[in-house]
mmCIF file of C-alpha atoms in Angstrom:
data_model
loop_
_atom_site.group_PDB
_atom_site.id
_atom_site.type_symbol
_atom_site.label_atom_id
_atom_site.label_comp_id
_atom_site.label_asym_id
_atom_site.label_seq_id
_atom_site.Cartn_x
_atom_site.Cartn_y
_atom_site.Cartn_z
ATOM 1 C CA MET A 172 0.047 0.361 0.064
ATOM 2 C CA THR A 173 1.013 3.419 -1.239
ATOM 3 C CA ASN A 174 1.080 6.907 0.320
ATOM 4 C CA ARG A 175 -1.664 9.525 -0.455
ATOM 5 C CA PHE A 176 1.436 11.336 -1.203
ATOM 6 C CA PRO A 177 4.688 11.173 -3.312
ATOM 7 C CA VAL A 178 7.305 10.415 -0.281
ATOM 8 C CA LEU A 179 10.345 12.897 -1.204
ATOM 9 C CA HIS A 180 13.521 12.827 0.463
ATOM 10 C CA LYS A 181 14.216 14.333 3.621
ATOM 11 C CA ARG A 182 15.987 17.660 4.255
ATOM 12 C CA ASN A 183 16.177 20.126 6.235
ATOM 13 C CA TYR A 184 14.552 22.924 6.825
ATOM 14 C CA GLY A 185 15.472 26.269 6.353
ATOM 15 C CA THR A 186 18.905 25.390 5.621
ATOM 16 C CA ASP A 187 20.829 25.593 1.654
ATOM 17 C CA SER A 188 22.309 22.408 2.155
ATOM 18 C CA CYS A 189 22.373 20.511 -0.796
ATOM 19 C CA ASN A 190 23.652 16.649 -1.171
ATOM 20 C CA GLU A 191 24.461 14.937 -4.477
ATOM 21 C CA ASN A 192 20.985 13.138 -4.159
ATOM 22 C CA ARG A 193 19.189 15.286 -3.788
ATOM 23 C CA ALA A 194 18.491 16.224 -7.354
ATOM 24 C CA ARG A 195 17.379 12.805 -8.326
ATOM 25 C CA CYS A 196 15.693 11.761 -5.574
ATOM 26 C CA TYR A 197 12.623 13.905 -6.385
ATOM 27 C CA GLU A 198 12.560 12.087 -9.918
ATOM 28 C CA GLU A 199 12.894 8.718 -8.432
ATOM 29 C CA ASP A 200 10.515 9.078 -5.963
ATOM 30 C CA VAL A 201 8.098 10.544 -8.164
ATOM 31 C CA LYS A 202 8.927 7.851 -10.840
ATOM 32 C CA ASN A 203 7.830 5.230 -8.170
ATOM 33 C CA TYR A 204 4.711 6.483 -6.749
ATOM 34 C CA GLU A 205 3.305 6.875 -10.521
ATOM 35 C CA SER A 206 4.218 3.443 -11.082
ATOM 36 C CA GLU A 207 3.012 2.313 -8.286
ATOM 37 C CA LYS A 208 -0.149 4.537 -8.988
ATOM 38 C CA GLU A 209 -0.891 3.106 -12.336
ATOM 39 C CA GLN A 210 -0.266 -0.266 -11.365
ATOM 40 C CA GLU A 211 -3.094 0.022 -8.962
ATOM 41 C CA ILE A 212 -5.189 1.729 -11.169
ATOM 42 C CA GLU A 213 -4.928 -1.117 -13.717
ATOM 43 C CA GLU A 214 -5.889 -3.955 -10.694
ATOM 44 C CA CYS A 215 -9.460 -2.293 -10.473
ATOM 45 C CA THR A 216 -11.452 -3.910 -13.185
ATOM 46 C CA ASP A 217 -14.210 -2.091 -13.388
ATOM 47 C CA GLU A 218 -15.694 1.726 -13.313
ATOM 48 C CA GLU A 219 -16.773 1.195 -9.741
ATOM 49 C CA ASN A 220 -13.327 -0.155 -8.078
ATOM 50 C CA THR A 221 -11.474 2.783 -10.267
ATOM 51 C CA ASP A 222 -13.519 5.670 -8.585
ATOM 52 C CA THR A 223 -13.906 3.816 -5.274
ATOM 53 C CA TYR A 224 -9.833 4.108 -5.658
ATOM 54 C CA LEU A 225 -10.018 7.625 -6.485
ATOM 55 C CA ILE A 226 -12.052 8.576 -3.935
ATOM 56 C CA ASN A 227 -9.907 6.494 -0.843
ATOM 57 C CA LYS A 228 -6.015 7.205 -2.541
ATOM 58 C CA THR A 229 -6.522 11.097 -3.690
ATOM 59 C CA ARG A 230 -9.734 12.317 -1.942
ATOM 60 C CA ASN A 231 -9.424 14.696 -4.708
ATOM 61 C CA GLU A 232 -12.287 15.655 -5.871
ATOM 62 C CA VAL A 233 -12.416 18.552 -8.568
ATOM 63 C CA ILE A 234 -15.346 21.224 -8.772
ATOM 64 C CA ARG A 235 -16.262 21.666 -12.716
ATOM 65 C CA ILE A 236 -18.568 23.956 -14.857
ATOM 66 C CA LEU A 237 -19.630 22.305 -18.474
ATOM 67 C CA GLU A 238 -23.305 24.038 -18.813
ATOM 68 C CA PRO A 239 -24.332 27.703 -17.639
ATOM 69 C CA CYS A 240 -25.235 27.567 -13.847
ATOM 70 C CA THR A 241 -25.056 23.789 -13.649
ATOM 71 C CA VAL A 242 -21.629 22.547 -11.476
ATOM 72 C CA GLU A 243 -20.289 19.397 -11.285
ATOM 73 C CA ARG A 244 -18.273 17.219 -8.770
ATOM 74 C CA CYS A 245 -15.225 15.500 -10.687
ATOM 75 C CA LEU A 246 -12.465 13.247 -9.115
ATOM 76 C CA GLU A 247 -8.946 13.581 -10.836
ATOM 77 C CA ALA A 248 -6.121 12.383 -9.561
ATOM 78 C CA LEU A 249 -3.531 14.484 -7.914
ATOM 79 C CA PRO A 250 -1.425 17.288 -10.004
ATOM 80 C CA LYS A 251 1.643 16.136 -11.190
ATOM 81 C CA PHE A 252 4.626 17.619 -8.733
ATOM 82 C CA ASN A 253 8.416 19.166 -9.256
ATOM 83 C CA GLU A 254 11.162 20.011 -6.991
ATOM 84 C CA TYR A 255 9.721 23.553 -7.266
ATOM 85 C CA ASP A 256 6.367 23.558 -6.195
ATOM 86 C CA VAL A 257 4.454 22.585 -2.826
ATOM 87 C CA LEU A 258 1.229 20.644 -2.880
ATOM 88 C CA ILE A 259 -1.394 22.392 -0.976
ATOM 89 C CA ARG A 260 -4.381 21.188 0.358
ATOM 90 C CA THR A 261 -7.243 23.598 -0.329
ATOM 91 C CA GLU A 262 -8.549 25.405 2.817
ATOM 92 C CA ALA A 263 -10.992 27.809 1.329
ATOM 93 C CA VAL A 264 -11.754 29.901 -1.309
ATOM 94 C CA ALA A 265 -13.734 33.292 -2.249
ATOM 95 C CA LEU A 266 -15.808 33.599 -5.672
ATOM 96 C CA SER A 267 -14.288 35.480 -7.612
ATOM 97 C CA GLY A 268 -16.058 37.730 -10.497
ATOM 98 C CA SER A 269 -14.078 35.050 -13.338
ATOM 99 C CA ASP A 270 -15.644 32.277 -11.217
ATOM 100 C CA LEU A 271 -19.076 33.844 -11.590
ATOM 101 C CA HIS A 272 -18.964 34.648 -15.014
ATOM 102 C CA TYR A 273 -17.648 31.314 -15.905
ATOM 103 C CA TYR A 274 -20.618 29.462 -13.552
ATOM 104 C CA GLU A 275 -23.388 32.134 -15.732
ATOM 105 C CA THR A 276 -21.524 31.081 -19.138
ATOM 106 C CA GLY A 277 -20.828 27.794 -18.273
ATOM 107 C CA GLY A 278 -17.312 28.127 -19.278
ATOM 108 C CA GLN A 279 -17.550 28.996 -23.146
ATOM 109 C CA SER A 280 -15.697 32.297 -22.637
ATOM 110 C CA TYR A 281 -12.819 30.293 -21.583
ATOM 111 C CA PRO A 282 -12.434 26.550 -22.261
ATOM 112 C CA GLY A 283 -10.371 24.921 -20.291
ATOM 113 C CA MET A 284 -9.915 27.150 -17.337
ATOM 114 C CA THR A 285 -10.073 25.757 -13.396
ATOM 115 C CA LEU A 286 -12.066 28.118 -11.213
ATOM 116 C CA GLY A 287 -11.283 28.874 -7.529
ATOM 117 C CA HIS A 288 -8.848 31.869 -7.799
ATOM 118 C CA ASP A 289 -8.518 33.038 -4.166
ATOM 119 C CA ALA A 290 -7.659 30.769 -2.287
ATOM 120 C CA SER A 291 -5.695 29.638 1.061
ATOM 121 C CA GLY A 292 -4.780 26.131 2.111
ATOM 122 C CA ILE A 293 -2.283 24.499 4.136
ATOM 123 C CA VAL A 294 1.525 22.713 2.735
ATOM 124 C CA GLN A 295 1.009 18.986 3.023
ATOM 125 C CA GLU A 296 4.541 18.299 0.711
ATOM 126 C CA VAL A 297 7.490 20.523 -0.425
ATOM 127 C CA GLY A 298 9.248 19.985 -3.621
ATOM 128 C CA CYS A 299 13.414 18.673 -2.509
ATOM 129 C CA SER A 300 14.568 22.135 -3.945
ATOM 130 C CA ILE A 301 11.916 24.358 -1.629
ATOM 131 C CA THR A 302 13.684 25.560 1.763
ATOM 132 C CA LYS A 303 11.147 28.302 2.836
ATOM 133 C CA PHE A 304 8.277 26.456 3.325
ATOM 134 C CA ARG A 305 7.757 22.926 5.252
ATOM 135 C CA PRO A 306 4.177 20.603 5.555
ATOM 136 C CA GLY A 307 2.055 22.727 7.776
ATOM 137 C CA ASP A 308 3.052 26.298 6.847
ATOM 138 C CA ARG A 309 -0.615 27.869 5.957
ATOM 139 C CA VAL A 310 -0.464 30.036 2.884
ATOM 140 C CA VAL A 311 -2.428 32.346 0.478
ATOM 141 C CA VAL A 312 -1.559 32.146 -3.515
ATOM 142 C CA GLU A 313 -0.891 34.066 -6.142
ATOM 143 C CA SER A 314 -3.246 31.871 -9.031
ATOM 144 C CA GLY A 315 -1.775 33.582 -12.587
ATOM 145 C CA LEU A 316 1.434 31.702 -13.638
ATOM 146 C CA ALA A 317 3.000 33.290 -15.746
ATOM 147 C CA CYS A 318 5.533 31.999 -17.831
ATOM 148 C CA GLY A 319 8.669 34.420 -16.747
ATOM 149 C CA ILE A 320 10.201 34.470 -20.318
ATOM 150 C CA CYS A 321 8.155 36.382 -22.356
ATOM 151 C CA ASP A 322 9.381 40.307 -22.325
ATOM 152 C CA TYR A 323 6.957 41.763 -19.906
ATOM 153 C CA CYS A 324 7.682 38.848 -17.769
ATOM 154 C CA LYS A 325 11.385 39.959 -18.021
ATOM 155 C CA LYS A 326 10.557 43.525 -17.833
ATOM 156 C CA GLY A 327 8.943 42.493 -14.190
ATOM 157 C CA CYS A 328 5.099 42.719 -14.981
ATOM 158 C CA TYR A 329 3.923 39.582 -14.916
ATOM 159 C CA ASN A 330 0.611 40.543 -14.038
ATOM 160 C CA ILE A 331 0.291 40.700 -18.102
ATOM 161 C CA CYS A 332 2.211 37.679 -19.230
ATOM 162 C CA ASN A 333 1.398 36.864 -22.800
ATOM 163 C CA ASN A 334 1.163 33.288 -21.808
ATOM 164 C CA LEU A 335 -0.787 33.581 -18.545
ATOM 165 C CA ILE A 336 -2.999 30.978 -17.109
ATOM 166 C CA PHE A 337 -4.705 30.642 -13.757
ATOM 167 C CA ASN A 338 -4.431 27.746 -11.670
ATOM 168 C CA GLY A 339 -7.523 27.100 -9.868
ATOM 169 C CA PHE A 340 -8.364 25.760 -6.047
ATOM 170 C CA LEU A 341 -11.921 24.416 -6.213
ATOM 171 C CA ARG A 342 -10.614 20.818 -5.512
ATOM 172 C CA LYS A 343 -9.356 19.342 -2.568
ATOM 173 C CA TYR A 344 -5.371 19.362 -3.662
ATOM 174 C CA GLN A 345 -3.317 21.635 -5.470
ATOM 175 C CA VAL A 346 0.014 21.764 -6.736
ATOM 176 C CA HIS A 347 1.095 25.635 -7.019
ATOM 177 C CA PRO A 348 4.785 27.031 -7.388
ATOM 178 C CA ALA A 349 6.337 27.450 -3.804
ATOM 179 C CA ASP A 350 6.981 30.980 -5.336
ATOM 180 C CA LEU A 351 3.905 32.700 -5.709
ATOM 181 C CA CYS A 352 2.998 31.200 -2.138
ATOM 182 C CA HIS A 353 3.029 33.702 0.770
ATOM 183 C CA LYS A 354 2.998 32.048 4.400
ATOM 184 C CA ILE A 355 -0.133 33.552 6.166
ATOM 185 C CA PRO A 356 0.246 35.294 9.703
ATOM 186 C CA THR A 357 -0.168 33.766 12.575
ATOM 187 C CA ASP A 358 -3.345 35.763 14.159
ATOM 188 C CA VAL A 359 -4.650 36.085 10.443
ATOM 189 C CA ASP A 360 -8.121 33.278 9.733
ATOM 190 C CA MET A 361 -7.908 31.264 6.671
ATOM 191 C CA ILE A 362 -11.601 32.564 5.264
ATOM 192 C CA GLU A 363 -10.207 36.237 5.480
ATOM 193 C CA ALA A 364 -6.636 35.365 3.948
ATOM 194 C CA THR A 365 -8.649 34.137 0.905
ATOM 195 C CA LEU A 366 -9.213 37.890 -0.185
ATOM 196 C CA THR A 367 -5.695 38.548 0.120
ATOM 197 C CA GLN A 368 -6.309 39.040 -3.755
ATOM 198 C CA THR A 369 -9.021 41.603 -3.242
ATOM 199 C CA LEU A 370 -7.024 43.991 -1.210
ATOM 200 C CA ALA A 371 -3.531 43.530 -3.177
ATOM 201 C CA LEU A 372 -5.664 44.914 -6.261
ATOM 202 C CA GLY A 373 -6.585 47.924 -3.817
ATOM 203 C CA CYS A 374 -3.225 48.666 -2.677
ATOM 204 C CA GLN A 375 -1.646 48.409 -6.034
ATOM 205 C CA ALA A 376 -4.278 51.116 -7.283
ATOM 206 C CA CYS A 377 -3.052 53.331 -4.554
ATOM 207 C CA PHE A 378 0.779 53.410 -4.814
ATOM 208 C CA LYS A 379 -0.040 53.981 -8.568
ATOM 209 C CA ALA A 380 -1.744 57.130 -7.531
ATOM 210 C CA GLN A 381 0.929 57.766 -5.464
ATOM 211 C CA VAL A 382 -1.222 58.254 -2.259
ATOM 212 C CA LEU A 383 0.503 60.157 0.246
ATOM 213 C CA PRO A 384 -1.317 60.821 3.613
ATOM 214 C CA THR A 385 -2.173 64.621 2.724
ATOM 215 C CA THR A 386 -3.764 63.032 -0.255
ATOM 216 C CA ASN A 387 -7.378 63.438 -0.940
ATOM 217 C CA VAL A 388 -8.933 60.988 -2.512
ATOM 218 C CA LEU A 389 -12.203 60.311 -4.035
ATOM 219 C CA ILE A 390 -12.571 56.503 -5.126
ATOM 220 C CA ILE A 391 -15.705 55.708 -7.729
ATOM 221 C CA GLY A 392 -16.973 52.422 -7.450
ATOM 222 C CA ALA A 393 -18.579 50.630 -4.646
ATOM 223 C CA GLY A 394 -17.227 47.086 -5.096
ATOM 224 C CA PRO A 395 -14.380 44.934 -3.480
ATOM 225 C CA THR A 396 -11.275 46.510 -5.290
ATOM 226 C CA ALA A 397 -13.011 50.305 -4.172
ATOM 227 C CA ILE A 398 -13.657 49.288 -0.861
ATOM 228 C CA SER A 399 -9.505 47.585 -0.352
ATOM 229 C CA ALA A 400 -8.347 51.329 -2.434
ATOM 230 C CA ALA A 401 -10.149 52.931 0.486
ATOM 231 C CA LEU A 402 -8.773 50.237 3.043
ATOM 232 C CA CYS A 403 -5.292 51.239 2.096
ATOM 233 C CA ALA A 404 -5.607 54.345 1.781
ATOM 234 C CA ARG A 405 -6.338 55.389 5.304
ATOM 235 C CA ALA A 406 -3.858 52.875 6.354
ATOM 236 C CA ILE A 407 -1.093 54.966 4.616
ATOM 237 C CA GLY A 408 -2.890 57.729 6.597
ATOM 238 C CA VAL A 409 -5.418 59.445 4.476
ATOM 239 C CA GLY A 410 -7.910 61.515 6.415
ATOM 240 C CA ASN A 411 -9.946 63.142 3.493
ATOM 241 C CA ILE A 412 -11.026 59.766 1.533
ATOM 242 C CA CYS A 413 -14.641 59.520 -0.690
ATOM 243 C CA VAL A 414 -16.602 57.080 -1.861
ATOM 244 C CA ALA A 415 -18.910 57.643 -4.583
ATOM 245 C CA SER A 416 -21.218 55.349 -6.894
ATOM 246 C CA THR A 417 -24.575 55.410 -8.542
ATOM 247 C CA ILE A 418 -25.516 51.885 -6.907
ATOM 248 C CA LYS A 419 -26.468 53.029 -3.331
ATOM 249 C CA GLU A 420 -27.205 49.933 -1.343
ATOM 250 C CA PRO A 421 -23.700 49.107 -1.550
ATOM 251 C CA LEU A 422 -22.451 52.363 -0.395
ATOM 252 C CA GLU A 423 -24.570 52.325 2.715
ATOM 253 C CA THR A 424 -23.055 49.132 3.638
ATOM 254 C CA ILE A 425 -19.865 50.360 3.211
ATOM 255 C CA GLU A 426 -20.510 53.325 4.897
ATOM 256 C CA LYS A 427 -21.546 51.224 7.941
ATOM 257 C CA THR A 428 -19.143 48.611 7.656
ATOM 258 C CA PHE A 429 -15.924 50.475 7.029
ATOM 259 C CA HIS A 430 -17.123 54.301 8.198
ATOM 260 C CA PHE A 431 -16.147 55.825 4.431
ATOM 261 C CA LYS A 432 -17.666 58.705 3.649
ATOM 262 C CA CYS A 433 -19.903 58.250 0.948
ATOM 263 C CA MET A 434 -21.767 60.560 -1.953
ATOM 264 C CA HIS A 435 -24.318 58.565 -4.105
ATOM 265 C CA TYR A 436 -25.091 60.103 -7.248
ATOM 266 C CA ASP A 437 -28.103 59.094 -10.190
ATOM 267 C CA ALA A 438 -26.462 58.286 -13.524
ATOM 268 C CA ASP A 439 -28.590 60.961 -15.490
ATOM 269 C CA MET A 440 -27.250 63.513 -12.993
ATOM 270 C CA GLN A 441 -26.039 66.749 -14.229
ATOM 271 C CA TYR A 442 -22.267 66.788 -13.486
ATOM 272 C CA CYS A 443 -22.242 70.675 -12.267
ATOM 273 C CA MET A 444 -24.917 69.213 -9.583
ATOM 274 C CA ILE A 445 -22.337 66.059 -9.076
ATOM 275 C CA LEU A 446 -19.388 68.356 -8.402
ATOM 276 C CA GLU A 447 -20.664 70.331 -6.389
ATOM 277 C CA CYS A 448 -22.137 67.303 -4.030
ATOM 278 C CA LEU A 449 -18.317 66.186 -4.483
ATOM 279 C CA TYR A 450 -17.028 69.392 -3.553
ATOM 280 C CA SER A 451 -19.188 69.527 0.368
ATOM 281 C CA ALA A 452 -18.032 65.897 0.767
ATOM 282 C CA LEU A 453 -14.586 66.376 0.251
ATOM 283 C CA HIS A 454 -14.446 70.190 1.067
ATOM 284 C CA ASP A 455 -12.119 70.322 -1.582
ATOM 285 C CA TRP A 456 -10.846 68.912 -4.914
ATOM 286 C CA PRO A 457 -9.416 65.312 -5.474
ATOM 287 C CA ASP A 458 -5.703 65.076 -5.776
ATOM 288 C CA ALA A 459 -6.133 61.398 -7.186
ATOM 289 C CA VAL A 460 -9.494 59.415 -8.345
ATOM 290 C CA ILE A 461 -9.016 55.779 -8.045
ATOM 291 C CA ASN A 462 -11.754 55.168 -11.015
ATOM 292 C CA CYS A 463 -13.258 51.002 -10.014
ATOM 293 C CA ALA A 464 -16.307 52.018 -12.393
ATOM 294 C CA VAL A 465 -14.883 52.915 -15.534
ATOM 295 C CA SER A 466 -17.416 54.485 -17.973
ATOM 296 C CA GLU A 467 -18.116 57.426 -19.753
ATOM 297 C CA LYS A 468 -19.575 59.453 -16.619
ATOM 298 C CA SER A 469 -17.385 57.941 -14.121
ATOM 299 C CA MET A 470 -13.763 58.841 -16.381
ATOM 300 C CA ASN A 471 -15.733 62.637 -17.274
ATOM 301 C CA LEU A 472 -16.815 63.166 -13.579
ATOM 302 C CA SER A 473 -12.886 62.559 -12.490
ATOM 303 C CA VAL A 474 -11.077 64.759 -15.122
ATOM 304 C CA MET A 475 -13.540 67.908 -14.047
ATOM 305 C CA ALA A 476 -12.770 66.899 -10.780
ATOM 306 C CA LEU A 477 -9.164 66.856 -10.140
ATOM 307 C CA LYS A 478 -6.810 69.325 -9.405
ATOM 308 C CA PRO A 479 -4.096 70.329 -11.814
ATOM 309 C CA CYS A 480 -0.927 67.198 -12.453
ATOM 310 C CA GLY A 481 -3.507 64.777 -10.840
ATOM 311 C CA ILE A 482 -3.930 61.194 -10.960
ATOM 312 C CA CYS A 483 -6.710 58.937 -12.612
ATOM 313 C CA ILE A 484 -6.092 55.425 -11.821
ATOM 314 C CA LEU A 485 -8.091 52.827 -13.809
ATOM 315 C CA ALA A 486 -8.038 50.061 -12.096
ATOM 316 C CA GLU A 487 -12.110 48.402 -12.862
ATOM 317 C CA CYS A 488 -13.959 49.224 -16.052
ATOM 318 C CA ASP A 489 -18.062 49.273 -15.873
ATOM 319 C CA ALA A 490 -18.273 49.376 -20.085
ATOM 320 C CA GLU A 491 -15.715 48.522 -22.547
ATOM 321 C CA CYS A 492 -15.801 51.979 -24.011
ATOM 322 C CA ALA A 493 -15.572 55.463 -22.233
ATOM 323 C CA CYS A 494 -15.751 59.249 -24.083
ATOM 324 C CA PHE A 495 -14.096 62.100 -22.198
ATOM 325 C CA ASN A 496 -13.185 65.251 -22.615
ATOM 326 C CA ALA A 497 -9.600 65.070 -23.509
ATOM 327 C CA MET A 498 -8.450 68.384 -24.005
ATOM 328 C CA ASP A 499 -8.990 68.733 -20.362
ATOM 329 C CA VAL A 500 -6.604 65.907 -20.041
ATOM 330 C CA LEU A 501 -4.154 67.809 -21.895
ATOM 331 C CA MET A 502 -5.070 71.584 -20.192
ATOM 332 C CA LYS A 503 -4.633 69.884 -16.552
ATOM 333 C CA ASN A 504 -1.366 67.762 -17.015
ATOM 334 C CA LEU A 505 -3.736 64.579 -15.535
ATOM 335 C CA LYS A 506 -2.105 61.600 -15.405
ATOM 336 C CA LEU A 507 -4.443 58.531 -16.823
ATOM 337 C CA ILE A 508 -2.940 55.140 -15.268
ATOM 338 C CA PRO A 509 -4.251 52.115 -15.361
ATOM 339 C CA SER A 510 -4.084 49.482 -12.240
ATOM 340 C CA PHE A 511 -4.564 45.904 -14.296
ATOM 341 C CA ARG A 512 -4.014 42.598 -11.249
ATOM 342 C CA SER A 513 -1.573 42.760 -8.913
ATOM 343 C CA ILE A 514 2.461 43.045 -8.442
ATOM 344 C CA ASN A 515 4.425 42.043 -5.659
ATOM 345 C CA MET A 516 1.581 43.092 -3.586
ATOM 346 C CA PHE A 517 0.308 40.238 -0.912
ATOM 347 C CA PRO A 518 3.234 40.604 1.390
ATOM 348 C CA THR A 519 1.891 44.479 2.210
ATOM 349 C CA ALA A 520 -1.903 42.973 2.042
ATOM 350 C CA LEU A 521 -1.090 40.643 4.242
ATOM 351 C CA GLN A 522 0.725 43.060 6.351
ATOM 352 C CA LEU A 523 -2.174 45.394 6.391
ATOM 353 C CA ILE A 524 -4.300 42.884 7.020
ATOM 354 C CA ASP A 525 -2.224 41.107 10.090
ATOM 355 C CA GLY A 526 -1.906 44.573 11.763
ATOM 356 C CA GLY A 527 -5.859 45.035 11.915
ATOM 357 C CA LYS A 528 -5.699 48.266 9.557
ATOM 358 C CA ALA A 529 -7.107 46.487 6.543
ATOM 359 C CA PRO A 530 -10.048 44.069 7.803
ATOM 360 C CA ILE A 531 -11.469 42.916 4.705
ATOM 361 C CA GLY A 532 -12.247 40.388 6.542
ATOM 362 C CA ARG A 533 -15.826 42.438 6.941
ATOM 363 C CA LEU A 534 -16.693 42.002 3.281
ATOM 364 C CA VAL A 535 -17.184 37.820 3.835
ATOM 365 C CA ALA A 536 -20.958 38.108 3.603
ATOM 366 C CA ASN A 537 -21.144 33.774 3.962
ATOM 367 C CA VAL A 538 -19.108 31.080 4.437
ATOM 368 C CA PHE A 539 -20.455 27.459 2.288
ATOM 369 C CA GLN A 540 -19.123 23.788 3.211
ATOM 370 C CA TRP A 541 -17.711 22.088 0.251
ATOM 371 C CA ARG A 542 -21.073 20.208 0.046
ATOM 372 C CA LYS A 543 -23.082 23.046 -0.876
ATOM 373 C CA VAL A 544 -21.122 24.859 -3.388
ATOM 374 C CA GLU A 545 -23.819 24.947 -5.279
ATOM 375 C CA LEU A 546 -25.656 26.922 -3.282
ATOM 376 C CA ALA A 547 -22.713 29.151 -2.333
ATOM 377 C CA PHE A 548 -22.544 30.127 -6.846
ATOM 378 C CA ARG A 549 -26.041 30.829 -6.365
ATOM 379 C CA LYS A 550 -25.996 33.231 -3.138
ATOM 380 C CA ALA A 551 -22.528 35.003 -4.700
ATOM 381 C CA LEU A 552 -24.209 35.626 -7.709
ATOM 382 C CA HIS A 553 -27.454 37.058 -6.332
ATOM 383 C CA GLU A 554 -24.577 39.384 -4.054
ATOM 384 C CA SER A 555 -22.720 40.480 -7.379
ATOM 385 C CA ASN A 556 -25.264 42.042 -8.554
ATOM 386 C CA ILE A 557 -27.345 43.546 -5.797
ATOM 387 C CA GLY A 558 -24.079 44.564 -2.646
ATOM 388 C CA ASN A 559 -20.666 43.675 -2.331
ATOM 389 C CA LYS A 560 -19.983 41.057 0.070
ATOM 390 C CA LYS A 561 -18.266 37.859 -1.143
ATOM 391 C CA VAL A 562 -19.137 34.604 -0.327
ATOM 392 C CA VAL A 563 -16.399 31.886 0.453
ATOM 393 C CA ILE A 564 -16.644 27.859 0.366
ATOM 394 C CA ARG A 565 -14.458 25.936 2.797
ATOM 395 C CA CYS A 566 -13.310 23.369 0.949
ATOM 396 C CA ALA A 567 -11.547 21.530 4.511
ATOM 397 C CA GLU A 568 -13.230 19.317 6.213
ATOM 398 C CA GLU A 569 -16.696 20.772 8.667
ATOM 399 C CA ASP A 570 -15.192 19.661 12.042
ATOM 400 C CA LYS A 571 -12.037 21.500 11.226
ATOM 401 C CA ASP A 572 -11.459 25.064 11.949
ATOM 402 C CA ILE A 573 -14.580 26.428 11.263
ATOM 403 C CA TYR A 574 -14.503 30.141 11.091
ATOM 404 C CA LYS A 575 -16.384 32.830 13.184
ATOM 405 C CA LYS A 576 -16.670 36.409 11.631
ATOM 406 C CA GLU A 577 -15.246 37.620 15.361
ATOM 407 C CA ASP A 578 -11.831 35.743 14.874
ATOM 408 C CA CYS A 579 -10.705 37.837 11.778
ATOM 409 C CA LYS A 580 -8.952 41.011 12.027
ATOM 410 C CA THR A 581 -11.579 43.630 12.402
#
């Protein structure tokens, strides 16, 4: 009887020792493991026995969506594993916009994409070239796998890699490159850690806007990224922040839960009236606008409201095309800067969560157990249409590490 995972060569964690055998030990162990696994599967002569084998040996249940709004559970063997990877047991996954779009379309737009990109888990095994992790470490993952060799990756812009693919974690076990894993601080809850990616997007937008404690910040939009940007700006020390949106209910949640100044305006409202309300809220004009709802209305509002030499960050879109006054951009010497995905922002986001400066865990609306994954998708889709809360699926066993909201850094 073989072990559930490949037996890796024993090594001293936290050291740089490189024995002569270590380079080939991993390949030999994995080859032996795969050979024994294939032999055992061949011994299962019927389909029922094969399914029983997969359940008992790997327990790697995977969520697939092959038709719109239809969730299926499949059984898979453990992914291939190399010396620079870690094997992770998924603990929790926060459903993101890409997951919900895939759920609605049945994967027709992105065939072959795996689900669950905002995830936390526990390291089970490490490759023999990895020294910074050991089994039992709690980690959060950057799910985007860049090629590392294209021109953009060489420039450090791995977020726009030509060959970027996403490693999904809506499964019991997943293999991931160790350099895209980050240790979760001891006092941070695993559920709250799933929102590290969300907070990282807001952090990057703030840094690109060159936000300082004296900056007047206007954030347009009321989604999770807008909230993350506001939390990061507050953590930097900004005292004058206003969140504006055309959707009233999410703004009420932001004001009540995070205590930011909020301003609601109608989509058909005249610009002069919106600007008057904005000045009344900020008592000044903004130095920086973080636009998390890019559209014709929001872009023109940004350009009109900004002080000369101000910065407008384009973080998320409400529309594919937006016409705005280019002459104002030129005459006021404004900077329009995109902020797409995130680069090296996970450590910053985790530190803000650990220090209690960014209580992103308050965005969690519901936590569903693995057996209720279909209900989780329906709830997340409903929440995305009416609010800004997040739905999390707990992939671990139900009796382990039950989430309590009072445990998060709020």
